[in-house]
């Protein structure tokens, strides 16, 4: 019993450390990628012992700056709730990582250890529920600030998130029909086969429309350009107008965590998770001939590496979209969610059910 608790604790620490370090790294990636796209150099002033390393120390400099900035609350703010709001947003997003399988089962010290903190029976429902609860952090932040503009931003944000959660949920119904399970580990396991003898049985090939709806709705859930309705960047206004220092930094950090969570879900649900095409437990078995035997540790390493590369790709893709498309109007965002994505989600469910019934 003690050993099991210790294993869960270690896996939790490793998963959260990986997530937080990746979020920190993404702040640098966004600076550099936007600079490359705009023909600039980007952040490169922070250094250690004269070493700049392309600005890699900039995220740590930002963290130090946030830590030492003044932490204030408006005079008429509801102080306990004002302080609680960033923590609610951060926790509801960060906790979803515990349900994601980072790899297959490994054998260590005579035990089979799953590279997943918690293999929940209703993991998909858990993730969607926690992301939905994150809306309370936005509402609390705007309402507790006692600022009308912050409140307007929080209401716009809540309306947007609730609207796109409908499309997000509908996009996954077809996937659950194809892979009949709500456990993320089981969904990944179902994607280990082949279609037509050579094509990976990934969700994106079985549910292309579902993936398109899911990814677009997920982009809106991250509240970033072109869907950044809760804030007006040019007007320096939004639900976190009255925040500074660590509290503001926590809200900003949560935005990058949402980028990671969307990348994790896209990888796990539609791109095979840790599955590598034609890689089995014993090594590679290429459909058109040839095998390559690998040691168990090498297979595990390749699967974990593949999972991380897929996640990094989707993080990069989201940053690319953020710096490519212009900001939409509020009415355009809401119309796109209710008049385009929701009908497409329903259509995908009907088409999937029809195909399964005919089979």
PDB file of C-alpha atoms in Angstrom, residues 84-189:
ATOM      1  CA  UNK A  84      -8.559  32.759  -5.271  1.00  0.00           C
ATOM      2  CA  UNK A  85      -9.502  33.267  -8.930  1.00  0.00           C
ATOM      3  CA  UNK A  86      -6.043  32.679 -10.502  1.00  0.00           C
ATOM      4  CA  UNK A  87      -5.541  29.569  -8.362  1.00  0.00           C
ATOM      5  CA  UNK A  88      -8.910  28.143  -9.468  1.00  0.00           C
ATOM      6  CA  UNK A  89      -8.071  28.638 -13.147  1.00  0.00           C
ATOM      7  CA  UNK A  90      -4.596  27.170 -12.716  1.00  0.00           C
ATOM      8  CA  UNK A  91      -5.718  24.120 -10.721  1.00  0.00           C
ATOM      9  CA  UNK A  92      -8.624  23.175 -12.996  1.00  0.00           C
ATOM     10  CA  UNK A  93      -6.351  23.108 -16.041  1.00  0.00           C
ATOM     11  CA  UNK A  94      -3.251  21.573 -14.424  1.00  0.00           C
ATOM     12  CA  UNK A  95      -5.114  18.675 -12.773  1.00  0.00           C
ATOM     13  CA  UNK A  96      -6.248  17.299 -16.148  1.00  0.00           C
ATOM     14  CA  UNK A  97      -2.694  16.098 -16.832  1.00  0.00           C
ATOM     15  CA  UNK A  98      -3.053  13.263 -14.295  1.00  0.00           C
ATOM     16  CA  UNK A  99      -5.472  11.416 -16.614  1.00  0.00           C
ATOM     17  CA  UNK A 100      -3.205  11.462 -19.687  1.00  0.00           C
ATOM     18  CA  UNK A 101      -1.114   8.346 -20.529  1.00  0.00           C
ATOM     19  CA  UNK A 102       2.438   9.429 -21.392  1.00  0.00           C
ATOM     20  CA  UNK A 103       3.491   5.921 -22.431  1.00  0.00           C
ATOM     21  CA  UNK A 104       2.845   2.209 -22.118  1.00  0.00           C
ATOM     22  CA  UNK A 105       3.398   0.085 -19.028  1.00  0.00           C
ATOM     23  CA  UNK A 106       7.021  -0.421 -17.933  1.00  0.00           C
ATOM     24  CA  UNK A 107       8.431  -3.021 -15.569  1.00  0.00           C
ATOM     25  CA  UNK A 108      10.582  -1.623 -12.761  1.00  0.00           C
ATOM     26  CA  UNK A 109      11.678  -3.319  -9.529  1.00  0.00           C
ATOM     27  CA  UNK A 110       9.442  -6.295 -10.260  1.00  0.00           C
ATOM     28  CA  UNK A 111       6.344  -4.117 -10.770  1.00  0.00           C
ATOM     29  CA  UNK A 112       4.336  -3.183 -13.852  1.00  0.00           C
ATOM     30  CA  UNK A 113       4.083   0.606 -13.718  1.00  0.00           C
ATOM     31  CA  UNK A 114       1.778   2.512 -16.067  1.00  0.00           C
ATOM     32  CA  UNK A 115       3.187   5.805 -17.345  1.00  0.00           C
ATOM     33  CA  UNK A 116      -0.017   7.513 -16.245  1.00  0.00           C
ATOM     34  CA  UNK A 117      -0.838   9.054 -12.886  1.00  0.00           C
ATOM     35  CA  UNK A 118      -4.475   7.901 -12.738  1.00  0.00           C
ATOM     36  CA  UNK A 119      -6.159   5.522 -15.178  1.00  0.00           C
ATOM     37  CA  UNK A 120      -9.705   6.775 -14.598  1.00  0.00           C
ATOM     38  CA  UNK A 121     -12.710   4.866 -15.949  1.00  0.00           C
ATOM     39  CA  UNK A 122     -14.319   8.139 -17.054  1.00  0.00           C
ATOM     40  CA  UNK A 123     -11.117  10.049 -17.815  1.00  0.00           C
ATOM     41  CA  UNK A 124     -12.593  11.846 -20.821  1.00  0.00           C
ATOM     42  CA  UNK A 125     -15.532  13.119 -18.754  1.00  0.00           C
ATOM     43  CA  UNK A 126     -13.122  14.137 -15.980  1.00  0.00           C
ATOM     44  CA  UNK A 127     -10.978  16.205 -18.350  1.00  0.00           C
ATOM     45  CA  UNK A 128     -13.970  17.974 -19.909  1.00  0.00           C
ATOM     46  CA  UNK A 129     -15.484  18.624 -16.474  1.00  0.00           C
ATOM     47  CA  UNK A 130     -12.306  20.170 -15.072  1.00  0.00           C
ATOM     48  CA  UNK A 131     -11.857  22.363 -18.131  1.00  0.00           C
ATOM     49  CA  UNK A 132     -15.460  23.484 -17.689  1.00  0.00           C
ATOM     50  CA  UNK A 133     -14.894  24.337 -14.036  1.00  0.00           C
ATOM     51  CA  UNK A 134     -12.050  26.628 -15.107  1.00  0.00           C
ATOM     52  CA  UNK A 135     -14.743  29.102 -16.196  1.00  0.00           C
ATOM     53  CA  UNK A 136     -15.305  29.901 -12.512  1.00  0.00           C
ATOM     54  CA  UNK A 137     -11.781  31.299 -12.259  1.00  0.00           C
ATOM     55  CA  UNK A 138     -12.508  33.763 -15.056  1.00  0.00           C
ATOM     56  CA  UNK A 139     -15.864  34.775 -13.585  1.00  0.00           C
ATOM     57  CA  UNK A 140     -14.388  35.200 -10.108  1.00  0.00           C
ATOM     58  CA  UNK A 141     -11.497  37.249 -11.452  1.00  0.00           C
ATOM     59  CA  UNK A 142     -13.775  39.706 -13.220  1.00  0.00           C
ATOM     60  CA  UNK A 143     -16.497  39.946 -10.583  1.00  0.00           C
ATOM     61  CA  UNK A 144     -14.215  40.127  -7.526  1.00  0.00           C
ATOM     62  CA  UNK A 145     -12.173  42.951  -9.087  1.00  0.00           C
ATOM     63  CA  UNK A 146     -15.094  45.409  -8.747  1.00  0.00           C
ATOM     64  CA  UNK A 147     -14.224  46.762 -12.182  1.00  0.00           C
ATOM     65  CA  UNK A 148     -16.946  46.998 -14.819  1.00  0.00           C
ATOM     66  CA  UNK A 149     -14.544  46.356 -17.690  1.00  0.00           C
ATOM     67  CA  UNK A 150     -13.056  43.313 -15.966  1.00  0.00           C
ATOM     68  CA  UNK A 151     -16.583  42.012 -15.361  1.00  0.00           C
ATOM     69  CA  UNK A 152     -17.512  42.500 -19.022  1.00  0.00           C
ATOM     70  CA  UNK A 153     -14.373  40.604 -20.042  1.00  0.00           C
ATOM     71  CA  UNK A 154     -15.147  37.744 -17.680  1.00  0.00           C
ATOM     72  CA  UNK A 155     -18.755  37.477 -18.931  1.00  0.00           C
ATOM     73  CA  UNK A 156     -17.592  37.439 -22.538  1.00  0.00           C
ATOM     74  CA  UNK A 157     -15.035  34.782 -21.656  1.00  0.00           C
ATOM     75  CA  UNK A 158     -17.574  32.629 -19.816  1.00  0.00           C
ATOM     76  CA  UNK A 159     -20.070  32.854 -22.689  1.00  0.00           C
ATOM     77  CA  UNK A 160     -17.380  31.888 -25.187  1.00  0.00           C
ATOM     78  CA  UNK A 161     -16.063  28.942 -23.180  1.00  0.00           C
ATOM     79  CA  UNK A 162     -19.513  27.539 -22.405  1.00  0.00           C
ATOM     80  CA  UNK A 163     -20.488  27.832 -26.073  1.00  0.00           C
ATOM     81  CA  UNK A 164     -17.405  26.080 -27.405  1.00  0.00           C
ATOM     82  CA  UNK A 165     -17.540  23.353 -24.762  1.00  0.00           C
ATOM     83  CA  UNK A 166     -20.734  22.201 -26.482  1.00  0.00           C
ATOM     84  CA  UNK A 167     -18.896  21.831 -29.796  1.00  0.00           C
ATOM     85  CA  UNK A 168     -15.923  20.243 -28.032  1.00  0.00           C
ATOM     86  CA  UNK A 169     -18.114  17.614 -26.410  1.00  0.00           C
ATOM     87  CA  UNK A 170     -20.020  16.863 -29.624  1.00  0.00           C
ATOM     88  CA  UNK A 171     -16.764  16.371 -31.537  1.00  0.00           C
ATOM     89  CA  UNK A 172     -15.764  13.569 -29.162  1.00  0.00           C
ATOM     90  CA  UNK A 173     -19.032  11.603 -29.260  1.00  0.00           C
ATOM     91  CA  UNK A 174     -18.160  10.081 -32.632  1.00  0.00           C
ATOM     92  CA  UNK A 175     -14.735   9.093 -31.326  1.00  0.00           C
ATOM     93  CA  UNK A 176     -16.294   7.348 -28.330  1.00  0.00           C
ATOM     94  CA  UNK A 177     -18.626   5.481 -30.697  1.00  0.00           C
ATOM     95  CA  UNK A 178     -15.629   4.230 -32.686  1.00  0.00           C
ATOM     96  CA  UNK A 179     -13.429   3.499 -29.650  1.00  0.00           C
ATOM     97  CA  UNK A 180     -16.077   2.388 -27.116  1.00  0.00           C
ATOM     98  CA  UNK A 181     -14.417   3.639 -23.940  1.00  0.00           C
ATOM     99  CA  UNK A 182     -14.043   6.776 -21.837  1.00  0.00           C
ATOM    100  CA  UNK A 183     -10.634   5.681 -20.495  1.00  0.00           C
ATOM    101  CA  UNK A 184      -7.837   7.531 -22.273  1.00  0.00           C
ATOM    102  CA  UNK A 185      -5.512   4.531 -21.957  1.00  0.00           C
ATOM    103  CA  UNK A 186      -8.096   2.310 -23.677  1.00  0.00           C
ATOM    104  CA  UNK A 187      -8.602   4.864 -26.463  1.00  0.00           C
ATOM    105  CA  UNK A 188      -4.847   4.892 -27.083  1.00  0.00           C
ATOM    106  CA  UNK A 189      -4.757   1.077 -27.071  1.00  0.00           C
TER     107      UNK A 189
END
